[in-house]
Amino acid sequence: MPEDTVLPVTMPTDLRSPAAFEVDSSELPPPKPAGLTRLTVEIPSSYNPQVKAAPHPPPRWRTPEFIAYYVVFCLVVPLMVWIPCQLSSPSHPNYPFYERWLAPGWIFGRKVDMSDVQYRSFRKGLSSLIWLASSFVVLKNIYGFCARPYRSLTDPTKLYQVPFLITFSTVMLFALHGTSALKVFFILSVNYAIAKTTRASRANPMITWVFNAIVLFAIERHSGFRYASIHPSLASLDVWEGVYPRWYISFNISMLRLVSFNMDYYWACKGVGLPDTGGVMSDKQRPRVSHSLDSYSFRMYIIYVLYPPLYIAGPIMTFNDFMWQMLRPISISFRSTMGYLARFVLCILTLEFILHFMYVVAIKDRKAWVGFSAAELCMVGFWNLIVVWLKLLVPWRFFRLWALLGGIDPPENMVRCMANNYSTLGFWRAWHRSYNLWITRYIYIPLGGTRNRIVTTVLVFTFVALWHDLSFRLLAWGWLVSLFILPELAARFLVSASKYGDRPWYRHVGAMGAVFNVLMMMTANLIGFVIGTDGMKYMLHQIFDSWEGIRFLLLSCACLFVGVQIMFEYREEEARQGISRRC
């Protein structure tokens, strides 16, 4: 992977040329962030001494230019909040169109928008998940205490937990999916047999990928298969469905672990990877250092794939990383875990306040936007994207918090706020980061990486779209994202930082390009995850069909320009502390 280069004094630190799917460059533990940079969640491998040693411009926070930006912020941000709140008022003419889809709330007597199925399911099951996580942590500690007399004092590993983890994982799987847990075990067993049969043969990755693709397609198409559809005599097995019978919905997460195990075992058999130095390894090194072949056993495979905190929704870990944390436990401080708990609580309260005061999801679902101005329509779209970000962030942080309490440190999935992104490449490094790291290791690099960046990017986003859902809408999203990456790649090549980074105009030209990037990213994500192609056509018609809409678009671009300048300086502040999140 290319290392971060020394940056000219006047250029924004993030205007360099990373690929969308490169891993973090630093292998050193980061210092504690200070000041504003503490707002962003910490990443273990984000510290880079080269970035800190590079020349940086003096802080711009108190310059007249940025004071003007603060004035714009103070005027525009409250307006962005007021518009959707006003549209969600019971006195608004469109309120009756979606009122029946609102539920009783708990904040100031307001109703709450529970239109989003994913968050509604998570919110409904949160108390049960908290009970499950608490039971896991308590029982694990009790088991560890009881097993202490039988453990060797010289054994620092967590392998003594294997019987507990296998038992808890199996019981949880049957409780969740009932007899469908047998289907999961069957798929896992076949995938394991593929790895152990083909070993270092080139047939291993080929058969692994084909098998898992067929499984994903088949269970999606047939809704997980009912036993009665296999043979009428098996119909009795369909009676016990468990508390979460739709096991096939979340199996795409498990599929990533199946591929990870087989590929890591394949590379271990071939002797590919970094050597084990015997010391402490960073989160970047652990996935790339293979284990002895006997470590790739069936019991460790089952523990890895079904590890309770990460089974339902991730974050995604490679087998090598998980196994190293079992063999060489890492230190997770109580203070950092409690800080992460505070972040989780703050995030879920933020989402709750939005859903109580902005009914943008219900407005979007019922298409209750008739008569909206261009500004109102765009704010409905923007806050829908914020809800999409938060509804994913909240479960991912809950399950990562559970894993941290269990002594395992998986990757952070959401590094930055959705509204704190201006680079298409950087955005996909920060959004669902564990998935990004998985794609980097198992798809992007094997397909050629930066040597075939455009072709590889198209293939990657096609896979990402189909992995999420076998629908044209997400396929269109994947191709749009691939297309929208091209202007940024071209700009980085034609107006490179190494050539023009020291020019006074470079930061402002970069900000104008970033505004274009933001608009394209919002368009792609609105199509893929919010309003689809038909809704986007209506929105574009409202914007470009009148002078009012065009005037709003120009004012929005000016506001985005201000926002991007703040983002530039925020990343420069990180760079002054040696923090390089590369997103």
Short mmCIF file of N, CA and C in Angstrom, two decimals, residues 350-493:
data_model
loop_
_atom_site.label_atom_id
_atom_site.label_comp_id
_atom_site.label_asym_id
_atom_site.label_seq_id
_atom_site.Cartn_x
_atom_site.Cartn_y
_atom_site.Cartn_z
N THR A 350 -30.01 11.07 19.64
CA THR A 350 -30.08 11.97 18.48
C THR A 350 -31.09 11.46 17.46
N LEU A 351 -31.02 10.17 17.16
CA LEU A 351 -31.96 9.58 16.21
C LEU A 351 -33.39 9.68 16.72
N GLU A 352 -33.59 9.45 18.00
CA GLU A 352 -34.93 9.54 18.57
C GLU A 352 -35.48 10.96 18.46
N PHE A 353 -34.66 11.96 18.74
CA PHE A 353 -35.13 13.34 18.61
C PHE A 353 -35.49 13.67 17.17
N ILE A 354 -34.69 13.21 16.22
CA ILE A 354 -35.00 13.46 14.82
C ILE A 354 -36.33 12.82 14.44
N LEU A 355 -36.54 11.58 14.84
CA LEU A 355 -37.76 10.87 14.47
C LEU A 355 -38.99 11.42 15.19
N HIS A 356 -38.79 12.11 16.31
CA HIS A 356 -39.92 12.73 17.01
C HIS A 356 -40.29 14.09 16.44
N PHE A 357 -39.35 14.78 15.83
CA PHE A 357 -39.62 16.14 15.37
C PHE A 357 -39.55 16.31 13.85
N MET A 358 -39.04 15.31 13.14
CA MET A 358 -38.96 15.37 11.68
C MET A 358 -39.52 14.07 11.11
N TYR A 359 -40.70 14.13 10.53
CA TYR A 359 -41.33 12.92 10.01
C TYR A 359 -40.96 12.71 8.54
N VAL A 360 -39.68 12.85 8.26
CA VAL A 360 -39.24 12.84 6.86
C VAL A 360 -39.33 11.45 6.24
N VAL A 361 -39.17 10.39 7.04
CA VAL A 361 -39.27 9.04 6.48
C VAL A 361 -40.70 8.75 6.07
N ALA A 362 -41.67 9.11 6.91
CA ALA A 362 -43.08 8.91 6.57
C ALA A 362 -43.46 9.75 5.35
N ILE A 363 -42.97 10.98 5.29
CA ILE A 363 -43.24 11.83 4.12
C ILE A 363 -42.68 11.18 2.87
N LYS A 364 -41.48 10.63 2.97
CA LYS A 364 -40.86 9.99 1.80
C LYS A 364 -41.63 8.73 1.40
N ASP A 365 -41.99 7.89 2.38
CA ASP A 365 -42.66 6.64 2.07
C ASP A 365 -44.03 6.85 1.45
N ARG A 366 -44.77 7.86 1.96
CA ARG A 366 -46.12 8.12 1.46
C ARG A 366 -46.12 9.12 0.30
N LYS A 367 -44.92 9.57 -0.08
CA LYS A 367 -44.77 10.57 -1.16
C LYS A 367 -45.65 11.79 -0.90
N ALA A 368 -45.65 12.19 0.37
CA ALA A 368 -46.49 13.32 0.79
C ALA A 368 -45.73 14.63 0.62
N TRP A 369 -45.12 14.80 -0.54
CA TRP A 369 -44.33 16.00 -0.79
C TRP A 369 -44.95 16.93 -1.84
N VAL A 370 -46.20 16.67 -2.17
CA VAL A 370 -46.89 17.50 -3.16
C VAL A 370 -46.98 18.93 -2.65
N GLY A 371 -46.57 19.86 -3.46
CA GLY A 371 -46.61 21.26 -3.08
C GLY A 371 -45.35 21.75 -2.39
N PHE A 372 -44.41 20.88 -2.14
CA PHE A 372 -43.17 21.29 -1.49
C PHE A 372 -42.31 22.12 -2.45
N SER A 373 -41.64 23.11 -1.90
CA SER A 373 -40.67 23.87 -2.69
C SER A 373 -39.40 23.05 -2.87
N ALA A 374 -38.50 23.55 -3.71
CA ALA A 374 -37.24 22.84 -3.94
C ALA A 374 -36.45 22.71 -2.63
N ALA A 375 -36.45 23.77 -1.82
CA ALA A 375 -35.72 23.73 -0.55
C ALA A 375 -36.33 22.70 0.39
N GLU A 376 -37.65 22.66 0.48
CA GLU A 376 -38.31 21.71 1.36
C GLU A 376 -38.07 20.27 0.90
N LEU A 377 -38.14 20.06 -0.41
CA LEU A 377 -37.93 18.72 -0.95
C LEU A 377 -36.51 18.24 -0.69
N CYS A 378 -35.55 19.13 -0.87
CA CYS A 378 -34.15 18.75 -0.65
C CYS A 378 -33.87 18.49 0.83
N MET A 379 -34.51 19.23 1.72
CA MET A 379 -34.31 18.98 3.14
C MET A 379 -34.92 17.64 3.56
N VAL A 380 -36.04 17.27 2.94
CA VAL A 380 -36.60 15.94 3.20
C VAL A 380 -35.61 14.86 2.77
N GLY A 381 -35.00 15.06 1.60
CA GLY A 381 -34.00 14.11 1.13
C GLY A 381 -32.78 14.06 2.02
N PHE A 382 -32.28 15.24 2.43
CA PHE A 382 -31.07 15.30 3.26
C PHE A 382 -31.28 14.61 4.59
N TRP A 383 -32.39 14.91 5.26
CA TRP A 383 -32.62 14.32 6.58
C TRP A 383 -32.96 12.85 6.49
N ASN A 384 -33.48 12.40 5.36
CA ASN A 384 -33.65 10.96 5.16
C ASN A 384 -32.29 10.27 5.11
N LEU A 385 -31.31 10.92 4.48
CA LEU A 385 -29.96 10.35 4.45
C LEU A 385 -29.35 10.32 5.85
N ILE A 386 -29.61 11.36 6.64
CA ILE A 386 -29.12 11.36 8.02
C ILE A 386 -29.75 10.21 8.81
N VAL A 387 -31.04 9.97 8.59
CA VAL A 387 -31.72 8.86 9.28
C VAL A 387 -31.13 7.53 8.84
N VAL A 388 -30.85 7.38 7.53
CA VAL A 388 -30.23 6.14 7.04
C VAL A 388 -28.90 5.91 7.74
N TRP A 389 -28.09 6.98 7.84
CA TRP A 389 -26.79 6.87 8.50
C TRP A 389 -26.95 6.47 9.97
N LEU A 390 -27.85 7.14 10.68
CA LEU A 390 -28.02 6.87 12.10
C LEU A 390 -28.64 5.51 12.37
N LYS A 391 -29.57 5.08 11.52
CA LYS A 391 -30.22 3.79 11.78
C LYS A 391 -29.25 2.63 11.57
N LEU A 392 -28.20 2.85 10.78
CA LEU A 392 -27.15 1.85 10.63
C LEU A 392 -26.09 2.00 11.72
N LEU A 393 -25.77 3.25 12.04
CA LEU A 393 -24.75 3.53 13.05
C LEU A 393 -25.14 2.95 14.41
N VAL A 394 -26.38 3.14 14.80
CA VAL A 394 -26.82 2.74 16.14
C VAL A 394 -26.69 1.23 16.36
N PRO A 395 -27.24 0.36 15.49
CA PRO A 395 -27.05 -1.09 15.72
C PRO A 395 -25.58 -1.51 15.65
N TRP A 396 -24.84 -0.96 14.70
CA TRP A 396 -23.43 -1.35 14.57
C TRP A 396 -22.65 -0.99 15.83
N ARG A 397 -22.92 0.18 16.39
CA ARG A 397 -22.21 0.56 17.61
C ARG A 397 -22.68 -0.26 18.81
N PHE A 398 -23.93 -0.66 18.82
CA PHE A 398 -24.39 -1.53 19.91
C PHE A 398 -23.64 -2.86 19.87
N PHE A 399 -23.58 -3.49 18.70
CA PHE A 399 -22.94 -4.80 18.60
C PHE A 399 -21.42 -4.70 18.80
N ARG A 400 -20.82 -3.61 18.35
CA ARG A 400 -19.39 -3.44 18.62
C ARG A 400 -19.15 -3.23 20.12
N LEU A 401 -20.02 -2.46 20.78
CA LEU A 401 -19.92 -2.27 22.22
C LEU A 401 -20.03 -3.61 22.94
N TRP A 402 -20.95 -4.46 22.51
CA TRP A 402 -21.10 -5.79 23.08
C TRP A 402 -19.80 -6.59 22.92
N ALA A 403 -19.21 -6.50 21.72
CA ALA A 403 -17.96 -7.22 21.47
C ALA A 403 -16.83 -6.70 22.36
N LEU A 404 -16.76 -5.38 22.53
CA LEU A 404 -15.73 -4.80 23.40
C LEU A 404 -15.89 -5.28 24.83
N LEU A 405 -17.12 -5.36 25.31
CA LEU A 405 -17.37 -5.87 26.66
C LEU A 405 -17.00 -7.34 26.77
N GLY A 406 -17.02 -8.03 25.62
CA GLY A 406 -16.64 -9.43 25.60
C GLY A 406 -15.16 -9.66 25.39
N GLY A 407 -14.40 -8.57 25.21
CA GLY A 407 -12.95 -8.70 25.08
C GLY A 407 -12.44 -8.79 23.67
N ILE A 408 -13.29 -8.57 22.66
CA ILE A 408 -12.89 -8.59 21.26
C ILE A 408 -13.09 -7.19 20.68
N ASP A 409 -12.08 -6.71 19.92
CA ASP A 409 -12.14 -5.35 19.36
C ASP A 409 -12.29 -5.43 17.84
N PRO A 410 -13.53 -5.40 17.32
CA PRO A 410 -13.74 -5.40 15.87
C PRO A 410 -13.56 -4.00 15.30
N PRO A 411 -13.44 -3.85 13.99
CA PRO A 411 -13.30 -2.52 13.39
C PRO A 411 -14.53 -1.65 13.64
N GLU A 412 -14.30 -0.35 13.74
CA GLU A 412 -15.40 0.62 13.81
C GLU A 412 -16.02 0.74 12.42
N ASN A 413 -17.35 0.68 12.36
CA ASN A 413 -18.02 0.70 11.05
C ASN A 413 -18.22 2.10 10.50
N MET A 414 -18.57 3.06 11.34
CA MET A 414 -18.83 4.42 10.88
C MET A 414 -17.81 5.36 11.52
N VAL A 415 -16.88 5.86 10.74
CA VAL A 415 -15.81 6.68 11.29
C VAL A 415 -16.25 8.13 11.42
N ARG A 416 -16.86 8.67 10.41
CA ARG A 416 -17.26 10.09 10.42
C ARG A 416 -18.77 10.23 10.25
N CYS A 417 -19.26 11.38 10.68
CA CYS A 417 -20.65 11.74 10.41
C CYS A 417 -20.88 11.81 8.91
N MET A 418 -22.04 11.38 8.48
CA MET A 418 -22.36 11.41 7.06
C MET A 418 -22.19 12.80 6.47
N ALA A 419 -22.50 13.84 7.24
CA ALA A 419 -22.42 15.22 6.75
C ALA A 419 -21.01 15.77 6.79
N ASN A 420 -20.05 14.97 7.26
CA ASN A 420 -18.65 15.41 7.32
C ASN A 420 -17.83 14.63 6.28
N ASN A 421 -18.32 14.60 5.05
CA ASN A 421 -17.64 13.92 3.96
C ASN A 421 -17.75 14.76 2.69
N TYR A 422 -16.66 14.87 1.98
CA TYR A 422 -16.67 15.59 0.71
C TYR A 422 -15.99 14.80 -0.40
N SER A 423 -15.27 13.75 -0.05
CA SER A 423 -14.57 12.92 -1.03
C SER A 423 -15.32 11.62 -1.24
N THR A 424 -15.60 11.30 -2.49
CA THR A 424 -16.27 10.04 -2.78
C THR A 424 -15.42 8.87 -2.33
N LEU A 425 -14.11 8.97 -2.57
CA LEU A 425 -13.20 7.90 -2.16
C LEU A 425 -13.15 7.80 -0.64
N GLY A 426 -13.02 8.94 0.03
CA GLY A 426 -12.97 8.94 1.48
C GLY A 426 -14.26 8.48 2.12
N PHE A 427 -15.38 8.83 1.50
CA PHE A 427 -16.69 8.47 2.06
C PHE A 427 -16.81 6.95 2.19
N TRP A 428 -16.38 6.23 1.16
CA TRP A 428 -16.54 4.77 1.21
C TRP A 428 -15.49 4.10 2.07
N ARG A 429 -14.48 4.84 2.48
CA ARG A 429 -13.55 4.30 3.47
C ARG A 429 -14.11 4.46 4.88
N ALA A 430 -15.00 5.43 5.08
CA ALA A 430 -15.55 5.71 6.41
C ALA A 430 -16.90 5.05 6.63
N TRP A 431 -17.65 4.78 5.56
CA TRP A 431 -18.99 4.20 5.67
C TRP A 431 -18.88 2.68 5.66
N HIS A 432 -19.40 2.00 6.66
CA HIS A 432 -19.31 0.55 6.80
C HIS A 432 -17.86 0.11 6.62
N ARG A 433 -17.00 0.65 7.46
CA ARG A 433 -15.56 0.48 7.30
C ARG A 433 -15.11 -0.97 7.37
N SER A 434 -15.72 -1.76 8.25
CA SER A 434 -15.30 -3.17 8.34
C SER A 434 -15.59 -3.90 7.03
N TYR A 435 -16.68 -3.54 6.38
CA TYR A 435 -17.01 -4.12 5.07
C TYR A 435 -16.00 -3.64 4.03
N ASN A 436 -15.61 -2.38 4.12
CA ASN A 436 -14.60 -1.83 3.22
C ASN A 436 -13.28 -2.58 3.36
N LEU A 437 -12.87 -2.84 4.61
CA LEU A 437 -11.63 -3.58 4.84
C LEU A 437 -11.73 -5.01 4.32
N TRP A 438 -12.90 -5.61 4.47
CA TRP A 438 -13.12 -6.96 3.94
C TRP A 438 -13.00 -6.96 2.42
N ILE A 439 -13.64 -5.97 1.77
CA ILE A 439 -13.58 -5.88 0.31
C ILE A 439 -12.14 -5.66 -0.15
N THR A 440 -11.42 -4.82 0.58
CA THR A 440 -10.02 -4.56 0.22
C THR A 440 -9.22 -5.86 0.20
N ARG A 441 -9.39 -6.67 1.24
CA ARG A 441 -8.57 -7.87 1.38
C ARG A 441 -8.99 -8.99 0.42
N TYR A 442 -10.28 -9.17 0.21
CA TYR A 442 -10.74 -10.35 -0.50
C TYR A 442 -11.22 -10.09 -1.93
N ILE A 443 -11.40 -8.82 -2.32
CA ILE A 443 -11.84 -8.53 -3.69
C ILE A 443 -10.92 -7.53 -4.37
N TYR A 444 -10.74 -6.37 -3.75
CA TYR A 444 -10.04 -5.27 -4.42
C TYR A 444 -8.58 -5.62 -4.73
N ILE A 445 -7.85 -6.08 -3.74
CA ILE A 445 -6.44 -6.43 -3.97
C ILE A 445 -6.30 -7.64 -4.88
N PRO A 446 -7.05 -8.75 -4.67
CA PRO A 446 -6.92 -9.88 -5.59
C PRO A 446 -7.25 -9.54 -7.04
N LEU A 447 -8.13 -8.56 -7.27
CA LEU A 447 -8.49 -8.19 -8.64
C LEU A 447 -7.50 -7.21 -9.27
N GLY A 448 -6.50 -6.78 -8.52
CA GLY A 448 -5.49 -5.90 -9.10
C GLY A 448 -5.34 -4.57 -8.39
N GLY A 449 -6.31 -4.20 -7.54
CA GLY A 449 -6.19 -2.97 -6.76
C GLY A 449 -5.99 -1.74 -7.63
N THR A 450 -5.00 -0.94 -7.27
CA THR A 450 -4.77 0.33 -7.97
C THR A 450 -4.24 0.14 -9.38
N ARG A 451 -3.79 -1.07 -9.73
CA ARG A 451 -3.31 -1.30 -11.09
C ARG A 451 -4.45 -1.26 -12.09
N ASN A 452 -5.66 -1.66 -11.66
CA ASN A 452 -6.84 -1.62 -12.52
C ASN A 452 -7.97 -0.91 -11.78
N ARG A 453 -7.70 0.33 -11.33
CA ARG A 453 -8.58 0.98 -10.37
C ARG A 453 -10.00 1.13 -10.89
N ILE A 454 -10.19 1.58 -12.14
CA ILE A 454 -11.54 1.86 -12.64
C ILE A 454 -12.33 0.56 -12.78
N VAL A 455 -11.73 -0.44 -13.45
CA VAL A 455 -12.43 -1.71 -13.65
C VAL A 455 -12.73 -2.38 -12.31
N THR A 456 -11.73 -2.37 -11.43
CA THR A 456 -11.91 -3.00 -10.12
C THR A 456 -13.00 -2.30 -9.32
N THR A 457 -13.04 -0.98 -9.38
CA THR A 457 -14.06 -0.22 -8.65
C THR A 457 -15.46 -0.56 -9.13
N VAL A 458 -15.64 -0.66 -10.45
CA VAL A 458 -16.95 -1.03 -11.00
C VAL A 458 -17.37 -2.42 -10.53
N LEU A 459 -16.44 -3.37 -10.58
CA LEU A 459 -16.75 -4.73 -10.14
C LEU A 459 -17.07 -4.76 -8.64
N VAL A 460 -16.31 -3.99 -7.87
CA VAL A 460 -16.53 -3.97 -6.43
C VAL A 460 -17.91 -3.43 -6.10
N PHE A 461 -18.28 -2.30 -6.68
CA PHE A 461 -19.57 -1.70 -6.34
C PHE A 461 -20.73 -2.51 -6.91
N THR A 462 -20.50 -3.23 -8.01
CA THR A 462 -21.53 -4.16 -8.50
C THR A 462 -21.77 -5.25 -7.47
N PHE A 463 -20.67 -5.81 -6.93
CA PHE A 463 -20.80 -6.82 -5.88
C PHE A 463 -21.49 -6.24 -4.65
N VAL A 464 -21.09 -5.04 -4.23
CA VAL A 464 -21.67 -4.41 -3.05
C VAL A 464 -23.18 -4.24 -3.21
N ALA A 465 -23.61 -3.79 -4.40
CA ALA A 465 -25.04 -3.58 -4.64
C ALA A 465 -25.80 -4.90 -4.59
N LEU A 466 -25.28 -5.92 -5.28
CA LEU A 466 -25.98 -7.21 -5.31
C LEU A 466 -25.93 -7.90 -3.95
N TRP A 467 -24.86 -7.68 -3.20
CA TRP A 467 -24.76 -8.27 -1.87
C TRP A 467 -25.82 -7.68 -0.95
N HIS A 468 -26.08 -6.38 -1.08
CA HIS A 468 -27.10 -5.75 -0.25
C HIS A 468 -28.50 -6.23 -0.62
N ASP A 469 -28.78 -6.26 -1.92
CA ASP A 469 -30.14 -6.61 -2.35
C ASP A 469 -30.11 -6.88 -3.86
N LEU A 470 -30.80 -7.94 -4.27
CA LEU A 470 -30.84 -8.28 -5.70
C LEU A 470 -31.93 -7.44 -6.37
N SER A 471 -31.67 -6.13 -6.51
CA SER A 471 -32.66 -5.23 -7.10
C SER A 471 -31.98 -4.27 -8.05
N PHE A 472 -32.76 -3.78 -9.03
CA PHE A 472 -32.19 -2.85 -10.00
C PHE A 472 -31.84 -1.53 -9.35
N ARG A 473 -32.60 -1.14 -8.33
CA ARG A 473 -32.35 0.15 -7.69
C ARG A 473 -30.95 0.20 -7.10
N LEU A 474 -30.56 -0.86 -6.38
CA LEU A 474 -29.23 -0.86 -5.79
C LEU A 474 -28.15 -1.12 -6.83
N LEU A 475 -28.49 -1.85 -7.88
CA LEU A 475 -27.52 -2.03 -8.96
C LEU A 475 -27.25 -0.68 -9.63
N ALA A 476 -28.32 0.10 -9.84
CA ALA A 476 -28.14 1.45 -10.39
C ALA A 476 -27.31 2.31 -9.44
N TRP A 477 -27.53 2.14 -8.14
CA TRP A 477 -26.72 2.86 -7.15
C TRP A 477 -25.26 2.50 -7.27
N GLY A 478 -24.96 1.20 -7.37
CA GLY A 478 -23.57 0.76 -7.47
C GLY A 478 -22.87 1.32 -8.70
N TRP A 479 -23.56 1.32 -9.83
CA TRP A 479 -22.96 1.85 -11.06
C TRP A 479 -22.81 3.37 -10.99
N LEU A 480 -23.79 4.04 -10.35
CA LEU A 480 -23.68 5.48 -10.21
C LEU A 480 -22.48 5.86 -9.34
N VAL A 481 -22.30 5.14 -8.25
CA VAL A 481 -21.16 5.41 -7.37
C VAL A 481 -19.85 5.22 -8.13
N SER A 482 -19.77 4.13 -8.92
CA SER A 482 -18.57 3.89 -9.71
C SER A 482 -18.34 5.03 -10.70
N LEU A 483 -19.42 5.50 -11.32
CA LEU A 483 -19.31 6.60 -12.27
C LEU A 483 -18.90 7.89 -11.59
N PHE A 484 -19.44 8.14 -10.40
CA PHE A 484 -19.18 9.40 -9.71
C PHE A 484 -17.77 9.45 -9.10
N ILE A 485 -17.11 8.31 -9.01
CA ILE A 485 -15.73 8.31 -8.53
C ILE A 485 -14.79 8.85 -9.61
N LEU A 486 -15.16 8.67 -10.88
CA LEU A 486 -14.27 9.04 -11.98
C LEU A 486 -13.89 10.51 -11.99
N PRO A 487 -14.84 11.47 -11.79
CA PRO A 487 -14.43 12.88 -11.78
C PRO A 487 -13.39 13.19 -10.71
N GLU A 488 -13.51 12.59 -9.53
CA GLU A 488 -12.54 12.85 -8.48
C GLU A 488 -11.17 12.28 -8.86
N LEU A 489 -11.16 11.08 -9.45
CA LEU A 489 -9.88 10.50 -9.88
C LEU A 489 -9.23 11.37 -10.95
N ALA A 490 -10.06 11.88 -11.88
CA ALA A 490 -9.53 12.74 -12.95
C ALA A 490 -8.99 14.05 -12.37
N ALA A 491 -9.72 14.63 -11.41
CA ALA A 491 -9.28 15.89 -10.81
C ALA A 491 -7.98 15.71 -10.03
N ARG A 492 -7.86 14.61 -9.31
CA ARG A 492 -6.63 14.35 -8.57
C ARG A 492 -5.44 14.17 -9.51
N PHE A 493 -5.69 13.66 -10.71
CA PHE A 493 -4.62 13.47 -11.69
C PHE A 493 -4.26 14.77 -12.40
#
